[in-house]
Coordinates of N, CA, C and O in Angstrom, one line a residue:
M24 N 13.7 19.5 -5.2 CA 12.9 18.4 -5.3 C 12.7 17.8 -4.0 O 13.6 17.6 -3.2
P25 N 11.4 17.4 -3.6 CA 11.1 16.8 -2.3 C 11.9 15.5 -2.0 O 12.1 14.8 -2.9
E26 N 12.2 15.3 -0.7 CA 12.9 14.1 -0.3 C 12.0 13.5 0.7 O 11.3 14.1 1.5
S27 N 12.0 12.1 0.8 CA 11.3 11.4 1.8 C 12.1 11.4 3.1 O 13.3 11.9 3.1
D28 N 11.6 10.9 4.2 CA 12.3 10.9 5.4 C 13.5 9.9 5.4 O 14.3 9.9 6.2
K29 N 13.6 9.1 4.3 CA 14.8 8.2 4.2 C 15.8 8.9 3.2 O 16.7 8.2 2.8
G30 N 15.5 10.1 2.8 CA 16.5 10.8 1.9 C 16.4 10.5 0.5 O 17.2 10.8 -0.3
E31 N 15.3 9.8 0.1 CA 15.1 9.4 -1.3 C 14.6 10.6 -2.1 O 13.6 11.2 -1.7
K32 N 15.2 10.9 -3.2 CA 14.7 12.0 -4.1 C 13.7 11.5 -5.1 O 13.9 10.4 -5.6
R33 N 12.8 12.3 -5.4 CA 11.8 12.0 -6.5 C 12.6 12.2 -7.8 O 13.5 13.0 -7.9
T34 N 12.1 11.4 -8.8 CA 12.8 11.6 -10.1 C 12.1 12.6 -11.0 O 12.7 13.0 -11.9
K35 N 10.9 12.9 -10.7 CA 10.1 13.9 -11.5 C 9.3 14.8 -10.5 O 9.0 14.3 -9.4
E36 N 9.0 16.0 -10.9 CA 8.1 16.8 -10.1 C 6.7 16.3 -10.2 O 6.3 15.9 -11.3
T37 N 5.9 16.5 -9.1 CA 4.5 16.2 -9.2 C 3.8 17.4 -9.8 O 4.3 18.5 -9.9
T38 N 2.5 17.2 -10.2 CA 1.8 18.3 -10.8 C 1.4 19.3 -9.8 O 1.2 19.0 -8.6
A39 N 1.2 20.5 -10.2 CA 0.8 21.6 -9.2 C -0.6 21.2 -8.6 O -1.4 20.7 -9.3
G40 N -0.7 21.5 -7.4 CA -2.0 21.3 -6.7 C -2.2 19.8 -6.3 O -3.2 19.4 -5.8
S41 N -1.1 19.0 -6.5 CA -1.2 17.6 -6.1 C -1.4 17.5 -4.6 O -0.7 18.2 -3.8
R42 N -2.2 16.6 -4.2 CA -2.4 16.3 -2.8 C -1.7 14.9 -2.5 O -1.3 14.2 -3.5
G43 N -1.6 14.5 -1.3 CA -1.0 13.2 -1.1 C 0.5 13.3 -0.9 O 1.0 13.7 0.1
A44 N 1.2 12.9 -1.9 CA 2.7 12.8 -1.8 C 3.3 14.1 -1.4 O 4.1 14.2 -0.5
T45 N 2.9 15.2 -2.1 CA 3.4 16.5 -1.8 C 3.2 16.8 -0.3 O 4.1 17.3 0.4
A46 N 2.0 16.6 0.2 CA 1.7 17.0 1.6 C 2.5 16.2 2.5 O 3.0 16.7 3.5
F47 N 2.7 14.9 2.2 CA 3.5 14.0 3.1 C 5.0 14.5 3.1 O 5.6 14.5 4.1
Y48 N 5.5 14.8 1.9 CA 6.9 15.2 1.9 C 7.2 16.6 2.4 O 8.3 16.8 2.8
L49 N 6.2 17.4 2.4 CA 6.4 18.7 3.0 C 6.3 18.6 4.6 O 6.9 19.5 5.2
N50 N 5.7 17.6 5.1 CA 5.6 17.5 6.5 C 5.9 16.0 6.9 O 5.0 15.3 7.3
P51 N 7.1 15.6 6.9 CA 7.4 14.2 7.2 C 7.2 13.8 8.6 O 6.9 12.7 8.9
T52 N 7.3 14.8 9.5 CA 7.0 14.5 10.9 C 5.6 14.1 11.2 O 5.3 13.1 11.8
G53 N 4.7 14.9 10.6 CA 3.2 14.6 10.7 C 2.9 13.2 10.1 O 2.1 12.5 10.6
F54 N 3.6 12.9 9.0 CA 3.3 11.6 8.3 C 3.8 10.5 9.2 O 3.2 9.4 9.4
K55 N 5.0 10.7 9.9 CA 5.5 9.6 10.7 C 4.6 9.4 11.9 O 4.4 8.2 12.3
I56 N 4.1 10.4 12.5 CA 3.1 10.3 13.6 C 1.9 9.6 13.2 O 1.5 8.6 13.8
Q57 N 1.3 10.0 12.1 CA 0.1 9.3 11.6 C 0.4 7.8 11.3 O -0.4 6.9 11.7
R58 N 1.5 7.5 10.7 CA 1.9 6.2 10.3 C 2.1 5.3 11.6 O 1.7 4.2 11.7
A59 N 2.7 5.9 12.6 CA 3.0 5.2 13.9 C 1.7 4.9 14.6 O 1.6 3.9 15.3
L60 N 0.7 5.8 14.5 CA -0.5 5.5 15.3 C -1.6 4.7 14.5 O -2.4 4.1 15.2
H61 N -1.5 4.8 13.2 CA -2.6 4.1 12.4 C -2.7 2.6 12.8 O -3.8 2.1 13.1
I62 N -1.7 1.9 12.7 CA -1.7 0.4 12.9 C -2.2 0.1 14.3 O -3.1 -0.8 14.5
P63 N -1.6 0.6 15.4 CA -2.0 0.2 16.7 C -3.5 0.6 17.0 O -4.2 -0.2 17.6
I64 N -3.9 1.7 16.5 CA -5.3 2.1 16.7 C -6.3 1.2 15.9 O -7.3 0.8 16.4
Y65 N -5.9 0.9 14.7 CA -6.7 0.0 13.8 C -6.8 -1.3 14.5 O -7.9 -1.9 14.6
R66 N -5.7 -1.9 15.0 CA -5.8 -3.2 15.7 C -6.6 -3.2 17.0 O -7.4 -4.1 17.2
L67 N -6.4 -2.1 17.8 CA -7.0 -2.0 19.0 C -8.6 -1.9 18.9 O -9.3 -2.5 19.6
T68 N -9.0 -1.2 17.8 CA -10.4 -1.0 17.6 C -11.0 -2.0 16.6 O -12.2 -1.9 16.2
G69 N -10.2 -3.0 16.1 CA -10.7 -3.9 15.1 C -11.1 -3.2 13.8 O -12.0 -3.6 13.1
G70 N -10.4 -2.1 13.5 CA -10.7 -1.3 12.3 C -11.8 -0.3 12.4 O -12.1 0.4 11.4
V71 N -12.5 -0.3 13.5 CA -13.5 0.7 13.7 C -12.9 2.1 13.5 O -13.5 3.0 12.8
I72 N -11.7 2.3 14.0 CA -11.0 3.6 13.7 C -9.8 3.1 12.8 O -9.0 2.3 13.2
G73 N -9.7 3.7 11.6 CA -8.6 3.5 10.8 C -8.9 2.7 9.5 O -8.1 2.7 8.6
H74 N -10.0 1.9 9.5 CA -10.3 1.2 8.3 C -10.7 2.1 7.2 O -10.2 1.9 6.0
R75 N -11.5 3.1 7.5 CA -11.9 4.0 6.4 C -11.4 5.4 6.8 O -11.6 5.9 7.9
I76 N -10.6 6.0 5.9 CA -10.1 7.4 6.1 C -10.6 8.1 4.9 O -10.1 7.8 3.8
G77 N -11.6 9.0 5.0 CA -12.2 9.6 3.9 C -12.9 8.5 3.1 O -13.4 7.6 3.6
P78 N -12.7 8.6 1.7 CA -13.4 7.5 0.9 C -12.6 6.2 0.8 O -13.0 5.2 0.4
A79 N -11.3 6.3 1.3 CA -10.4 5.1 1.1 C -10.5 4.1 2.3 O -10.6 4.5 3.4
K80 N -10.5 2.9 1.9 CA -10.5 1.8 2.9 C -9.0 1.3 3.1 O -8.3 1.3 2.1
H81 N -8.7 0.9 4.3 CA -7.4 0.5 4.6 C -7.4 -0.9 5.2 O -8.3 -1.2 6.0
L82 N -6.3 -1.6 4.9 CA -6.0 -2.9 5.5 C -4.7 -2.8 6.2 O -3.9 -1.9 6.0
I83 N -4.4 -3.8 7.1 CA -3.1 -4.0 7.7 C -2.5 -5.2 7.0 O -3.0 -6.3 7.0
L84 N -1.3 -5.0 6.4 CA -0.6 -6.0 5.7 C 0.7 -6.4 6.6 O 1.5 -5.5 6.9
T85 N 0.9 -7.6 6.8 CA 2.1 -8.1 7.5 C 2.8 -9.1 6.6 O 2.3 -10.0 6.1
V86 N 4.1 -8.7 6.3 CA 4.9 -9.5 5.4 C 6.1 -10.0 6.3 O 6.4 -9.5 7.4
T87 N 6.8 -11.0 5.8 CA 8.0 -11.5 6.4 C 9.2 -10.8 5.8 O 9.4 -10.7 4.6
G88 N 10.1 -10.2 6.7 CA 11.3 -9.5 6.2 C 12.2 -10.4 5.4 O 12.4 -11.5 5.8
A89 N 12.6 -9.9 4.2 CA 13.4 -10.8 3.4 C 14.8 -11.1 4.0 O 15.3 -12.2 3.8
K90 N 15.4 -10.2 4.7 CA 16.7 -10.4 5.3 C 16.5 -10.9 6.8 O 17.3 -11.7 7.2
T91 N 15.6 -10.4 7.5 CA 15.5 -10.6 9.0 C 14.6 -11.8 9.3 O 14.7 -12.4 10.4
G92 N 13.6 -12.1 8.4 CA 12.6 -13.1 8.7 C 11.6 -12.7 9.8 O 10.8 -13.4 10.2
Q93 N 11.7 -11.4 10.2 CA 10.8 -10.9 11.2 C 9.5 -10.3 10.5 O 9.6 -9.8 9.4
P94 N 8.4 -10.3 11.2 CA 7.2 -9.7 10.6 C 7.4 -8.2 10.5 O 7.9 -7.5 11.3
R95 N 6.9 -7.6 9.4 CA 6.9 -6.2 9.1 C 5.5 -5.8 8.7 O 4.9 -6.4 7.8
T96 N 5.0 -4.8 9.3 CA 3.6 -4.4 9.1 C 3.4 -3.0 8.6 O 4.1 -2.1 9.0
T97 N 2.4 -2.9 7.7 CA 2.1 -1.5 7.2 C 0.6 -1.4 6.9 O -0.1 -2.5 6.7
A98 N 0.1 -0.2 6.9 CA -1.3 0.0 6.6 C -1.3 0.5 5.1 O -0.5 1.3 4.7
L99 N -2.3 -0.1 4.3 CA -2.4 0.3 2.9 C -3.8 0.5 2.5 O -4.7 -0.2 3.0
T100 N -4.0 1.4 1.6 CA -5.3 1.6 0.9 C -5.5 0.3 0.0 O -4.6 -0.2 -0.6
Y101 N -6.8 -0.2 0.0 CA -7.1 -1.3 -0.8 C -8.5 -1.2 -1.4 O -9.3 -0.4 -1.0
E102 N -8.7 -2.1 -2.3 CA -10.0 -2.3 -2.9 C -10.2 -3.7 -3.3 O -9.2 -4.5 -3.3
R103 N -11.4 -4.1 -3.5 CA -11.7 -5.5 -3.8 C -11.7 -5.7 -5.3 O -12.1 -4.8 -6.1
D104 N -11.4 -7.0 -5.7 CA -11.6 -7.4 -7.1 C -12.0 -8.9 -7.0 O -11.2 -9.8 -6.9
G105 N -13.3 -9.1 -6.9 CA -13.8 -10.4 -6.6 C -13.4 -10.8 -5.2 O -13.6 -10.1 -4.2
D106 N -12.8 -12.0 -5.0 CA -12.3 -12.5 -3.7 C -11.0 -11.9 -3.4 O -10.5 -12.0 -2.2
N107 N -10.3 -11.3 -4.4 CA -8.9 -10.7 -4.1 C -9.0 -9.3 -3.6 O -10.0 -8.6 -3.8
L108 N -7.9 -8.9 -2.9 CA -7.8 -7.6 -2.4 C -6.6 -7.0 -3.3 O -5.7 -7.7 -3.6
I109 N -6.7 -5.7 -3.6 CA -5.8 -5.0 -4.5 C -5.1 -3.9 -3.7 O -5.8 -3.1 -3.0
V110 N -3.8 -3.8 -3.7 CA -3.1 -2.7 -3.1 C -2.0 -2.1 -4.1 O -1.8 -2.8 -5.1
V111 N -1.5 -1.0 -3.8 CA -0.5 -0.4 -4.8 C 0.8 -0.1 -4.0 O 0.8 0.5 -2.9
A112 N 1.9 -0.5 -4.6 CA 3.2 -0.3 -4.0 C 3.8 1.1 -4.5 O 4.8 1.1 -5.2
S113 N 3.2 2.1 -4.1 CA 3.5 3.5 -4.6 C 4.7 4.1 -3.9 O 5.5 4.8 -4.6
K114 N 4.8 4.0 -2.6 CA 5.8 4.7 -1.8 C 5.8 6.2 -2.2 O 6.9 6.9 -2.2
G115 N 4.7 6.8 -2.5 CA 4.5 8.2 -2.7 C 5.2 8.7 -4.0 O 5.5 9.9 -4.2
G116 N 5.6 7.7 -4.9 CA 6.2 8.1 -6.2 C 7.7 8.3 -6.1 O 8.3 8.9 -7.1
V117 N 8.4 7.8 -5.0 CA 9.8 7.9 -5.0 C 10.4 6.9 -6.0 O 9.7 6.0 -6.5
A118 N 11.7 6.9 -6.2 CA 12.3 6.1 -7.3 C 12.4 4.6 -6.9 O 12.5 3.8 -7.8
D119 N 12.3 4.2 -5.7 CA 12.5 2.8 -5.3 C 11.2 2.3 -4.7 O 10.3 3.0 -4.2
H120 N 11.0 1.0 -4.9 CA 9.8 0.3 -4.3 C 9.8 0.3 -2.8 O 10.9 0.4 -2.2
P121 N 8.6 0.3 -2.2 CA 8.5 0.2 -0.8 C 9.1 -1.1 -0.2 O 9.1 -2.1 -0.9
Y122 N 9.6 -1.0 1.0 CA 10.2 -2.2 1.6 C 9.2 -3.4 1.7 O 9.6 -4.5 1.5
W123 N 7.9 -3.1 2.0 CA 7.0 -4.2 2.1 C 6.8 -4.9 0.8 O 6.7 -6.1 0.8
Y124 N 7.0 -4.2 -0.3 CA 6.9 -4.9 -1.6 C 8.1 -5.8 -1.9 O 8.0 -6.9 -2.4
K125 N 9.3 -5.2 -1.6 CA 10.5 -6.1 -1.7 C 10.4 -7.3 -0.9 O 10.8 -8.4 -1.3
N126 N 9.9 -7.2 0.3 CA 9.8 -8.3 1.2 C 8.8 -9.3 0.7 O 9.0 -10.5 0.7
M127 N 7.7 -8.8 0.1 CA 6.6 -9.6 -0.4 C 7.1 -10.4 -1.6 O 6.7 -11.6 -1.8
L128 N 8.0 -9.9 -2.4 CA 8.6 -10.6 -3.5 C 9.4 -11.8 -3.1 O 9.4 -12.9 -3.7
K129 N 10.1 -11.7 -1.9 CA 10.8 -12.8 -1.4 C 9.9 -13.8 -0.6 O 10.2 -15.0 -0.6
N130 N 8.9 -13.3 0.0 CA 8.0 -14.1 0.9 C 6.6 -13.7 0.6 O 6.0 -12.9 1.2
P131 N 6.0 -14.3 -0.5 CA 4.7 -13.9 -0.9 C 3.5 -14.3 0.0 O 2.4 -13.7 -0.2
E132 N 3.7 -15.2 0.9 CA 2.6 -15.5 1.8 C 2.5 -14.4 2.9 O 3.5 -14.2 3.6
V133 N 1.4 -13.7 3.0 CA 1.3 -12.6 3.9 C 0.0 -12.7 4.8 O -0.8 -13.6 4.5
E134 N 0.0 -11.9 5.8 CA -1.2 -11.9 6.6 C -1.9 -10.5 6.4 O -1.2 -9.5 6.3
V135 N -3.2 -10.5 6.3 CA -4.0 -9.3 6.1 C -5.1 -9.2 7.1 O -5.7 -10.2 7.5
Q136 N -5.2 -8.0 7.7 CA -6.3 -7.7 8.6 C -7.2 -6.7 7.9 O -6.7 -5.6 7.5
V137 N -8.5 -7.0 7.7 CA -9.5 -6.1 7.2 C -10.5 -6.0 8.3 O -11.2 -7.0 8.7
K138 N -10.6 -4.8 8.9 CA -11.5 -4.6 10.1 C -11.0 -5.5 11.2 O -9.8 -5.5 11.5
S139 N -11.8 -6.3 11.7 CA -11.4 -7.2 12.8 C -11.0 -8.6 12.3 O -10.6 -9.5 13.1
H140 N -11.1 -8.8 11.0 CA -10.8 -10.2 10.4 C -9.4 -10.3 9.9 O -9.0 -9.4 9.1
K141 N -8.7 -11.4 10.2 CA -7.4 -11.7 9.7 C -7.4 -12.9 8.9 O -8.2 -13.8 9.1
G142 N -6.6 -12.9 7.9 CA -6.5 -14.1 7.0 C -5.1 -14.1 6.3 O -4.4 -13.2 6.3
R143 N -4.8 -15.3 5.8 CA -3.5 -15.5 5.0 C -3.9 -15.3 3.5 O -4.9 -15.8 3.0
Y144 N -2.9 -14.7 2.8 CA -3.1 -14.4 1.4 C -1.8 -14.7 0.7 O -0.7 -14.6 1.3
R145 N -1.8 -14.9 -0.6 CA -0.6 -15.0 -1.4 C -0.6 -13.8 -2.2 O -1.6 -13.4 -2.9
A146 N 0.5 -13.0 -2.1 CA 0.6 -11.7 -2.8 C 1.4 -11.9 -4.1 O 2.4 -12.7 -4.1
R147 N 1.0 -11.2 -5.1 CA 1.7 -11.3 -6.4 C 1.5 -10.0 -7.1 O 0.5 -9.3 -6.9
T148 N 2.5 -9.6 -7.9 CA 2.4 -8.4 -8.8 C 1.4 -8.7 -9.9 O 1.5 -9.8 -10.5
A149 N 0.5 -7.8 -10.1 CA -0.4 -7.9 -11.2 C 0.3 -8.1 -12.6 O 1.4 -7.5 -12.8
T150 N -0.2 -8.9 -13.4 CA 0.4 -9.1 -14.7 C 0.2 -7.9 -15.6 O -0.6 -7.0 -15.3
A151 N 0.9 -7.8 -16.7 CA 0.8 -6.7 -17.6 C -0.6 -6.6 -18.1 O -1.1 -5.5 -18.4
D152 N -1.3 -7.7 -18.3 CA -2.7 -7.7 -18.8 C -3.6 -7.2 -17.8 O -4.6 -6.5 -18.1
E153 N -3.4 -7.5 -16.5 CA -4.3 -7.1 -15.4 C -4.1 -5.7 -15.0 O -5.1 -5.1 -14.5
R154 N -2.9 -5.2 -15.0 CA -2.5 -4.0 -14.4 C -3.4 -2.8 -14.8 O -3.9 -2.0 -14.0
P155 N -3.7 -2.5 -16.1 CA -4.5 -1.4 -16.5 C -5.8 -1.3 -15.8 O -6.3 -0.3 -15.3
R156 N -6.5 -2.5 -15.8 CA -7.8 -2.5 -15.2 C -7.8 -2.3 -13.7 O -8.5 -1.6 -13.1
L157 N -6.8 -3.0 -13.0 CA -6.7 -2.8 -11.6 C -6.2 -1.4 -11.2 O -6.6 -0.9 -10.2
W158 N -5.3 -0.8 -12.0 CA -4.8 0.5 -11.8 C -6.0 1.5 -11.8 O -6.2 2.4 -10.9
K159 N -6.9 1.3 -12.7 CA -8.1 2.2 -12.9 C -9.0 2.0 -11.6 O -9.5 3.0 -11.1
I160 N -9.1 0.8 -11.1 CA -9.9 0.6 -9.9 C -9.3 1.4 -8.7 O -10.0 2.1 -8.0
M161 N -8.0 1.3 -8.6 CA -7.3 1.9 -7.5 C -7.2 3.5 -7.6 O -7.3 4.2 -6.6
T162 N -7.1 4.0 -8.8 CA -7.1 5.4 -9.0 C -8.5 6.0 -8.8 O -8.6 7.2 -8.5
K163 N -9.6 5.2 -8.9 CA -10.9 5.7 -8.5 C -11.0 5.9 -7.0 O -11.7 6.7 -6.5
V164 N -10.3 5.0 -6.2 CA -10.2 5.1 -4.8 C -9.4 6.3 -4.3 O -9.7 7.0 -3.4
Y165 N -8.2 6.4 -5.0 CA -7.3 7.5 -4.6 C -6.6 8.0 -5.9 O -5.7 7.3 -6.4
S166 N -7.0 9.1 -6.4 CA -6.5 9.7 -7.7 C -5.0 10.1 -7.6 O -4.3 10.2 -8.6
G167 N -4.5 10.2 -6.4 CA -3.1 10.6 -6.1 C -2.1 9.6 -6.7 O -1.0 9.9 -7.0
Y168 N -2.6 8.3 -6.9 CA -1.7 7.3 -7.5 C -1.2 7.8 -8.9 O -0.1 7.5 -9.2
D169 N -2.1 8.5 -9.6 CA -1.6 9.0 -10.9 C -0.5 10.0 -10.8 O 0.4 10.0 -11.6
D170 N -0.6 10.9 -9.8 CA 0.4 11.8 -9.5 C 1.7 11.1 -9.1 O 2.8 11.5 -9.5
Y171 N 1.6 10.1 -8.3 CA 2.8 9.3 -7.9 C 3.4 8.7 -9.1 O 4.7 8.7 -9.2
Q172 N 2.6 8.1 -10.0 CA 3.2 7.5 -11.2 C 3.9 8.5 -12.1 O 5.0 8.3 -12.6
R173 N 3.4 9.7 -12.2 CA 4.0 10.8 -12.9 C 5.3 11.3 -12.2 O 6.2 11.8 -12.9
A174 N 5.4 11.0 -10.9 CA 6.6 11.5 -10.2 C 7.8 10.6 -10.2 O 8.8 10.9 -9.7
T175 N 7.6 9.4 -10.9 CA 8.7 8.5 -10.9 C 8.9 7.8 -12.3 O 7.9 7.8 -13.1
D176 N 10.1 7.3 -12.5 CA 10.3 6.6 -13.8 C 10.0 5.2 -13.7 O 9.8 4.5 -14.7
R177 N 9.8 4.6 -12.5 CA 9.5 3.2 -12.3 C 8.0 3.0 -12.5 O 7.2 3.9 -12.3
E178 N 7.6 1.8 -13.0 CA 6.2 1.5 -13.1 C 5.8 1.1 -11.7 O 6.4 0.2 -11.1
I179 N 4.8 1.8 -11.1 CA 4.4 1.4 -9.8 C 3.6 0.1 -9.8 O 2.6 0.0 -10.6
P180 N 4.0 -0.9 -9.0 CA 3.3 -2.1 -9.1 C 1.9 -2.1 -8.4 O 1.7 -1.4 -7.4
V181 N 1.0 -2.8 -9.0 CA -0.3 -3.1 -8.4 C -0.1 -4.6 -7.9 O 0.4 -5.4 -8.6
V182 N -0.5 -4.8 -6.7 CA -0.4 -6.1 -6.0 C -1.7 -6.7 -5.8 O -2.7 -6.1 -5.3
V183 N -1.8 -8.0 -6.2 CA -3.0 -8.8 -6.0 C -2.8 -9.7 -4.8 O -1.8 -10.4 -4.7
L184 N -3.7 -9.6 -3.8 CA -3.7 -10.5 -2.6 C -4.8 -11.5 -2.8 O -6.0 -11.2 -2.8
E185 N -4.3 -12.8 -3.0 CA -5.3 -13.9 -3.3 C -5.4 -14.7 -2.0 O -4.4 -15.1 -1.4
P186 N -6.7 -14.9 -1.6 CA -6.9 -15.6 -0.3 C -6.4 -17.1 -0.3 O -6.5 -17.8 -1.3
I187 N -5.7 -17.4 0.8 CA -5.3 -18.8 1.0 C -6.3 -19.3 2.1 O -6.9 -20.3 1.9
D188 N -6.3 -18.6 3.2 CA -7.2 -18.9 4.3 C -7.6 -17.6 4.9 O -6.8 -16.9 5.6
T189 N -8.8 -17.1 4.5 CA -9.1 -15.7 4.9 C -9.6 -15.5 6.3 O -9.5 -14.4 6.8
G190 N -10.0 -16.6 7.0 CA -10.5 -16.4 8.3 C -11.6 -15.3 8.3 O -11.7 -14.5 9.3
N191 N -12.3 -15.1 7.2 CA -13.3 -14.0 7.0 C -12.6 -12.7 6.8 O -13.3 -11.7 6.9
A192 N -11.3 -12.6 6.5 CA -10.7 -11.3 6.2 C -11.3 -10.8 4.9 O -11.6 -11.5 4.0
G193 N -11.4 -9.5 4.9 CA -12.0 -8.8 3.7 C -13.5 -8.8 3.7 O -14.1 -8.4 2.7
S194 N -14.1 -9.1 4.8 CA -15.6 -9.0 4.9 C -16.0 -7.6 4.8 O -15.4 -6.8 5.3

């Protein structure tokens, strides 16, 4: 069973021919390099490079560490739902939630950069009523989320980012 670079084991196998999670777990070094370069290049170019990778759009999310109080930043695929931005806390289908999601639960006020625009948002987990509709939106953007869900026993959270002060973020 594939393991992440943190040694976490998947709880279920992904389907044959799956892209995304399987590719990342087969080549963790390449994923680390991509992840390390994505955020600085995105910021340096105001999202000209890194906002769109294939059909998927990406934002930069900065949360406050639950234990350290320090800013923690990650790049995530997103989609719009009215004024809100939607992201998925998939972590490639491993058994545990991503650190950014755990931090967000403790500190829901976050900073988001979309292209060159930054703004403050309040993050929350989608309700049980919202989740099916938002999940469908996100799987249209990246169908691999369905593979990730099949790969784990946990329900992968869909996160709603509601604008507090957008500073034109999400334009």
